[in-house]
Every structure is written in C-alpha cells, then in structure tokens.
Amino acid sequence: MEITLSIIKADVGGYVGHSDVHPELRRKAVEQLEKAKKNGLIIDFSQGEVGDDIALIMTHQKGVENEEIHKFAWDTFTAMTEVAKEFGQYGAGQDLLVDAFSGNLKGMGPGFAEMTFNERPSEPVIIFLADKTEPGAWNMPLFRMFADPFNTIGLVIDPSMHDGFRFEVHDLIDEKKIIFNCPEEMYDMLVFIGSPSRFVIKHVFRKSSDEPVAVTSTQRLFLMAGRYIGKDDPVMAVRCQSGLPAVGEVVEPFAFPHAVAGWMRGSHHGPLMPVALEDDTPTRFDGPPRVVGRGFQLKDGKLIGPRDMLGDKSFDNARQLALDAADYLRRHGPFEPHRLPLDEMEYTTMPSVMKKLKDRFLPA
Ligand code: F6R
Ligand code: MG
Ligand code: MG
C-alpha cells in the first residue's frame, strides 16, 4: 500500500512566551484532524508538539506537496491562531507569514517534511521534532545514522546495508540540490553538510530505489537587511529496521547533544538536548534547544503510537551532558561562539549601532 506521511508544523502562539503550547490550541488541532479523518481526507493522524510548535502528523494517499493536505494544514493553523488570540497567547499566528493560502505551503511559514513509500508489512517510523534550532540540526544525526559505522554497525555487518545510502543535500541560499553517494563521496558531502546553516540534508534514499527512507523539513533562508533569516524549528521522519538503521541506531546519535544554532532569539549555539515528551518545554534562556522522538508502527496507514523514543533512561547522561554544556556556553554571555556570528543571527542591532558610531571610527 502506497502511503504518504506528512508532518506539517507551525508556531501559532506560545504559552508562556515561547516555551510551550496551551491545551486549547492542542484541542483545536485535534478537533480539525478528527474532522479530516472523518471526511476521508487523511487516513490517520497524531498531534505532536515541541516547545511552542505544534505538528500535524498525518497519513494519506494524496502524495507530497498536495494542495488539499497543505490547505487543510493552513486552515487548521489559522483556526488555532484564532484560539491563540482569544487566550492572549504570545506571538499568535507568528508562523503564518502570508495573508492567504495559495497552492502549497512553500514559503508561507509553516514547515513540512513529507514522504511517499510502499508501506512494508511492519513499518517502524520515528518522527523527531525540535524547538529553538534550525533544519541543519538534523545533518549530524542523519549522517551518523546512515553513514557512520561507529554509530550504525548495520553498515558494516548487515549485507542489505553494506552498500550505503544516497543523501540529497539542499543549498538553502542558492536554492540548489545535489545527491551524494555514501560511503564513496562521504568526504565531499561533509565539506557541505558540516555547514548546517546553509547546507541541509533533505532526503536519504537506499542505493537501489528512489523511495525516501528519511526526510526533513527545510526552509528557504531569506536575505533581509544583509543577513539571512528563517531558522526554523525543524521536523524529521526516519523509517527503521530490515535493511535500514535499526530503531536503536536511529536514536543513537542523540546520545551526543551536539551544538546547534538557535536558542535565545535564534542567535546562539547550544546543545540539542534529547528529552521525554513531557519535557518538551525550552525554558532556561528560552532553551536549551531540544528534541523529542515519537515512534510509530504504521499499519495500513494507521499510526500505531506514539511511543516516547528519547525519554528512556539511556539518554539521561546525554541530558546531563547537555545541561553541563549549556552552563559552559552560557558563561560566554554575549561572546562568540555562544552568540552566533553576525551574519547568522536572527536579531541584530549592528546596523543601527554602526550608523550611530560611524563618525567615531577613525582610520587605524
Ligand atoms: C527563539 C525564540 C525566542 C525569542 C525570544 C524573544 O527562536 O523564539 O528565544 O526570540 O523570546 O522574543 P520576542 O522578540 O518575541 O520578545
Ligand atoms: Mg514562538
Ligand atoms: Mg519554536
């Protein structure tokens, strides 16, 4: 059975500040999703969230970038925005960047990750949702799942994985894409994906098929006032087992809370902390950035789950390391490398400060 898995997310209002979502917004999302299931638009759904972002996790048979599905998501976020306004939620409607929906969600604000595939007799999928970071945050974990034998022993000892995988990498600034074959072109690929603010892994494929096995949300970056904006709390879906990384190999990268861009005002590096579903509330300095994992078994398009994949005790050390790294980085205050370089910050006062001091800068 050919299934499309669509994860569409937006921040349409935070509770309190940018730390969580109010139960009334969740209720509205579920109400709309139930209607869509009843009228046959979607097969099944699960409502996900992390921090101030809500994700509509849906299965259907309409393919990716489908107008009806995207319009449904847009209308749902619009309805949730009304609730957010009613309850005075912070930044109500903040991710709905245009006035009206047209065609599909590209460039409209909400993020989406979608893939169409033939559902296997047993189809384990993990959906990762992150807050206070950018899509490139998935580069290192995806590389480690599908290309690093120190993470994924299946690449070495499972005959069906030994040939490696293909990675589709997007250049968010030039809006181009390229496919890398790994392991053969691994070092070439790392030149690019090591710069996650610009180059982002969009899909992973088996060598033998064009059917995706992993997908991320990527957002185009917008050049405004000389700097790129559009960091956006990303989502990712990864299929697991039998010829793909095992569930344990898919979650293993999150045992290292690598440094990502985002955190306070989208302008700081911080550790990506794996957390349990109930701990998805970035708080200290609006963070640290965090990731949750929702595991499902798909059956005829039904989402059997979620199981909390990163709440397990085995991630406790990663959480502790993340908290220690957060302490270490915070002590840098307004200095790099905690604060992002000038051209990557979401907020900056540089142009106005420069203007004010222009006459006081003398030749040196
Ligand atoms: C980061 C984020 C928050 C806000 C910060 C300031 O992605 O959402 O850290 O940037 O709370 O928010 P404003 O400018 O809305 O007061
Ligand atoms: Mg927000
Ligand atoms: Mg957010």
XYZ file of C-alpha atoms and ligand atoms in Angstrom:
382
model
C 0.000 0.000 0.000
C 1.457 3.373 -1.031
C 1.255 5.856 1.831
C 2.257 9.482 2.231
C 3.416 10.574 5.645
C 3.079 14.344 6.100
C 4.379 16.248 9.087
C 3.387 19.893 8.935
C 4.298 22.228 11.775
C 3.922 25.804 12.888
C 4.231 28.073 15.881
C 0.934 29.934 16.070
C 1.247 31.132 19.642
C 3.327 30.305 22.720
C 2.376 29.565 26.337
C 4.095 31.187 28.277
C 6.311 33.283 25.977
C 7.899 30.830 23.535
C 8.070 27.839 25.908
C 5.033 25.614 25.273
C 1.582 25.474 23.664
C -1.681 25.966 25.506
C -4.005 22.934 25.798
C -6.762 24.856 23.970
C -4.574 25.087 20.848
C -3.893 21.374 21.024
C -7.615 20.735 21.393
C -8.369 22.799 18.292
C -5.723 20.928 16.281
C -7.125 17.540 17.291
C -10.701 18.674 16.543
C -9.690 19.658 12.988
C -7.640 16.492 12.474
C -10.572 14.346 13.585
C -12.802 16.088 11.027
C -10.250 15.484 8.274
C -10.085 11.810 9.196
C -13.878 11.514 9.277
C -14.331 13.079 5.853
C -11.641 10.856 4.332
C -9.010 13.500 3.585
C -6.487 11.663 5.759
C -6.217 8.047 6.906
C -4.914 8.749 10.382
C -3.180 11.397 12.480
C -1.245 12.120 15.632
C -0.852 15.584 17.078
C 2.744 16.283 18.043
C 4.433 19.204 19.682
C 7.728 20.513 20.978
C 8.135 23.837 22.761
C 5.894 26.429 21.102
C 5.454 24.381 17.898
C 2.540 22.104 17.031
C 2.963 19.366 14.434
C 0.162 17.753 12.448
C 1.358 14.204 11.766
C -0.847 12.704 9.055
C -1.061 9.723 6.728
C -2.958 9.826 3.436
C -2.741 8.743 -0.205
C -2.548 12.089 -1.957
C 1.230 12.345 -2.378
C 3.639 15.034 -1.217
C 3.004 18.786 -1.556
C -0.667 18.071 -2.138
C -2.831 21.181 -2.302
C -5.742 19.753 -0.277
C -3.475 18.500 2.512
C -1.486 21.731 2.687
C -4.651 23.829 2.624
C -6.092 21.733 5.432
C -2.930 22.394 7.497
C -3.072 26.110 6.716
C -6.758 26.312 7.699
C -6.034 24.383 10.895
C -3.214 26.758 11.857
C -5.493 29.696 11.049
C -8.231 28.281 13.306
C -5.636 27.691 16.047
C -4.464 31.282 15.661
C -7.995 32.474 16.485
C -7.867 30.418 19.684
C -4.370 31.762 20.415
C -5.700 35.324 20.095
C -8.678 34.573 22.286
C -6.375 33.282 25.027
C -3.788 36.029 24.538
C -1.076 33.562 23.547
C 2.335 35.001 22.756
C 3.084 35.596 19.068
C -0.358 34.417 17.906
C -0.139 33.440 14.242
C 3.608 34.158 14.130
C 4.435 31.495 11.513
C 1.623 32.377 9.113
C 3.690 34.757 7.026
C 1.228 35.490 4.215
C -2.398 36.590 4.191
C -3.891 33.781 2.180
C -3.073 30.236 1.133
C -2.180 29.577 -2.490
C -1.162 26.222 -3.957
C 1.108 24.786 -1.274
C 2.879 25.823 1.904
C 6.269 26.607 0.342
C 7.447 29.994 1.535
C 4.322 30.574 3.641
C 5.848 29.957 7.058
C 4.804 26.505 8.298
C 7.485 23.806 7.932
C 6.811 20.416 6.379
C 8.503 17.054 5.856
C 6.711 14.523 3.679
C 7.499 11.207 2.045
C 5.609 8.663 -0.043
C 6.542 4.991 0.151
C 5.192 1.472 -0.039
C 4.341 0.509 3.494
C 6.211 -2.654 4.479
C 4.403 -5.445 6.387
C 5.856 -3.846 9.501
C 6.872 -0.202 9.176
C 8.586 1.374 12.205
C 8.955 5.153 11.806
C 10.378 7.712 14.208
C 9.328 11.325 13.971
C 11.693 13.816 15.550
C 10.541 17.326 16.426
C 12.949 20.041 17.586
C 12.470 23.510 19.016
C 14.816 26.515 19.193
C 17.013 25.388 16.323
C 17.295 25.162 12.530
C 16.825 22.387 9.903
C 20.591 21.799 9.631
C 20.442 20.448 13.193
C 19.491 17.098 11.589
C 22.671 16.915 9.452
C 24.908 15.327 12.055
C 22.345 12.804 13.372
C 21.326 11.766 9.811
C 24.940 11.409 8.757
C 25.622 9.266 11.769
C 22.524 7.040 11.254
C 23.083 6.381 7.554
C 26.842 6.798 7.003
C 28.819 6.393 10.228
C 29.828 2.835 11.167
C 30.713 3.975 14.673
C 27.017 4.761 15.112
C 25.391 2.186 12.834
C 27.043 -1.206 12.927
C 24.480 -2.386 10.339
C 26.517 -0.535 7.696
C 29.348 -2.973 8.418
C 27.646 -6.274 9.208
C 24.188 -6.237 7.568
C 24.564 -7.326 3.901
C 21.466 -5.288 2.949
C 23.017 -2.044 4.249
C 26.639 -2.613 3.322
C 26.382 -0.664 0.014
C 25.474 2.509 1.886
C 22.898 5.206 1.165
C 22.312 8.279 -1.018
C 21.859 11.722 0.550
C 20.040 14.637 -1.102
C 21.556 17.892 0.151
C 19.954 21.293 -0.377
C 21.771 24.610 -0.573
C 19.252 26.905 1.151
C 20.866 30.072 -0.125
C 21.375 29.269 -3.823
C 18.300 27.014 -3.835
C 20.085 24.088 -5.471
C 20.259 20.401 -4.628
C 22.789 17.609 -5.115
C 22.874 13.849 -4.429
C 25.885 12.264 -2.709
C 26.579 8.532 -2.723
C 27.954 7.304 0.572
C 30.384 5.959 1.588
C 32.125 6.752 -1.762
C 31.517 10.527 -1.649
C 31.370 10.937 2.100
C 34.275 13.354 2.359
C 32.861 15.554 -0.432
C 29.497 15.599 1.304
C 30.984 16.528 4.672
C 32.512 19.672 3.168
C 28.946 20.898 2.704
C 26.839 19.390 5.472
C 29.435 20.494 8.026
C 27.942 23.979 7.395
C 24.407 23.257 8.571
C 23.204 26.859 8.460
C 23.357 26.674 4.663
C 23.517 23.027 3.511
C 20.817 20.696 4.768
C 20.138 17.005 4.201
C 16.599 16.857 2.777
C 16.199 13.161 1.933
C 18.021 9.888 2.378
C 17.459 7.087 -0.162
C 18.540 3.488 -0.464
C 21.052 2.956 -3.259
C 18.586 0.653 -5.032
C 15.434 2.795 -5.048
C 14.119 6.338 -5.318
C 11.799 5.760 -2.373
C 12.856 8.002 0.527
C 13.796 6.447 3.854
C 14.222 9.743 5.702
C 13.002 13.303 5.160
C 13.496 16.640 6.920
C 11.748 19.989 6.785
C 13.899 22.622 5.137
C 13.005 26.258 4.867
C 14.424 28.640 2.362
C 16.534 31.332 4.006
C 15.550 34.895 3.317
C 18.145 37.621 2.887
C 16.932 40.629 4.845
C 18.943 43.666 5.922
C 22.154 41.894 4.903
C 21.584 38.761 6.928
C 19.781 35.507 6.416
C 16.716 34.807 8.497
C 14.434 31.818 8.566
C 15.912 29.461 11.119
C 13.042 27.256 11.873
C 12.292 24.643 14.424
C 12.587 21.563 12.208
C 10.975 18.118 11.952
C 12.283 14.842 10.541
C 10.882 11.377 9.846
C 13.077 8.273 9.652
C 11.992 4.761 8.629
C 13.758 1.981 10.516
C 14.746 -1.717 10.515
C 15.170 -4.527 7.966
C 17.777 -3.041 5.651
C 17.551 0.400 7.263
C 19.166 1.542 10.512
C 17.569 -0.215 13.483
C 15.471 1.844 15.888
C 18.424 1.798 18.288
C 20.768 3.045 15.554
C 18.324 5.815 14.634
C 18.141 7.185 18.186
C 21.843 6.595 18.994
C 23.091 9.950 17.546
C 21.005 11.787 20.159
C 23.150 10.291 22.924
C 25.513 13.138 21.978
C 23.848 16.546 22.441
C 25.685 18.265 19.586
C 25.853 22.051 19.351
C 23.227 23.658 17.140
C 22.289 27.226 16.217
C 19.119 28.729 17.678
C 18.319 29.018 21.394
C 17.656 32.544 22.721
C 16.488 34.884 19.944
C 17.629 32.359 17.349
C 21.102 33.797 17.835
C 23.093 31.352 19.983
C 24.802 27.998 19.854
C 23.592 25.464 22.371
C 23.406 21.702 22.874
C 20.467 19.845 21.308
C 19.074 18.108 24.394
C 17.069 14.885 23.877
C 14.013 14.924 26.170
C 10.926 12.942 27.103
C 7.661 14.094 25.533
C 6.577 15.770 28.764
C 9.849 17.705 28.986
C 9.491 19.462 25.636
C 9.448 22.922 27.218
C 12.508 25.103 26.462
C 12.771 27.367 29.474
C 16.280 28.367 30.573
C 17.398 31.252 28.331
C 14.477 30.038 26.152
C 16.155 26.657 25.847
C 18.385 24.828 25.664
C 17.273 23.637 22.204
C 15.565 20.280 22.449
C 14.394 17.278 20.510
C 11.647 14.717 21.126
C 11.143 11.419 19.290
C 7.692 9.961 18.611
C 7.834 6.345 17.444
C 5.075 4.664 15.430
C 4.363 1.370 13.753
C 2.406 2.054 10.562
C -0.333 -0.406 9.616
C -2.430 0.270 6.505
C -1.642 3.933 7.056
C -2.728 3.857 10.702
C -0.278 5.437 13.114
C 0.084 2.934 15.933
C 1.691 5.007 18.680
C 3.338 7.223 19.689
C 5.982 5.693 21.882
C 8.304 8.184 23.537
C 11.684 7.314 21.974
C 14.039 9.753 23.731
C 12.536 9.691 27.225
C 14.315 6.443 28.059
C 16.818 6.357 30.932
C 19.595 5.560 28.467
C 19.514 9.245 27.421
C 19.974 10.546 30.976
C 23.731 11.027 30.506
C 23.081 12.936 27.273
C 20.709 15.219 29.150
C 23.303 15.784 31.885
C 25.998 16.487 29.288
C 23.627 18.927 27.561
C 22.997 20.757 30.843
C 26.749 20.944 31.542
C 27.394 22.202 28.004
C 24.615 24.758 28.471
C 26.300 26.032 31.652
C 29.661 26.223 29.903
C 28.318 28.079 26.873
C 26.131 30.453 28.893
C 29.199 31.715 30.710
C 30.345 33.267 27.414
C 27.377 35.651 27.612
C 27.337 37.875 24.528
C 30.587 36.451 23.107
C 31.043 34.014 20.233
C 30.976 31.058 19.907
C 27.929 31.085 22.223
C 26.454 34.042 20.352
C 26.287 33.297 16.613
C 28.487 35.156 14.104
C 26.984 38.469 12.955
C 25.643 37.211 9.632
C 23.778 34.286 11.190
C 21.900 35.996 13.989
C 18.138 36.277 13.840
C 18.247 39.547 15.815
C 20.870 42.239 15.406
C 21.351 45.848 16.355
C 24.593 46.048 14.346
C 23.338 48.313 11.506
C 21.870 50.895 13.892
C 24.853 50.830 16.277
C 27.200 51.154 13.279
C 25.208 54.121 11.990
C 25.313 55.838 15.366
C 29.102 55.367 15.722
C 30.043 55.844 12.088
C 31.832 59.181 12.620
C 33.776 57.908 15.614
C 35.505 55.150 13.656
C 38.911 56.549 12.611
C 41.495 55.039 10.277
C 43.718 52.663 12.236
C 13.866 31.734 19.648
C 12.662 32.298 20.276
C 12.794 33.130 21.486
C 12.542 34.602 21.166
C 12.747 35.480 22.403
C 12.427 36.949 22.145
O 13.544 31.034 18.499
O 11.563 32.114 19.789
O 14.038 32.949 22.109
O 13.381 35.019 20.129
O 11.917 35.054 23.459
O 11.139 37.029 21.637
P 10.399 38.419 21.321
O 11.307 39.203 20.402
O 9.132 37.987 20.663
O 10.177 39.095 22.642
Mg 7.120 31.264 19.347
Mg 9.502 27.185 18.212
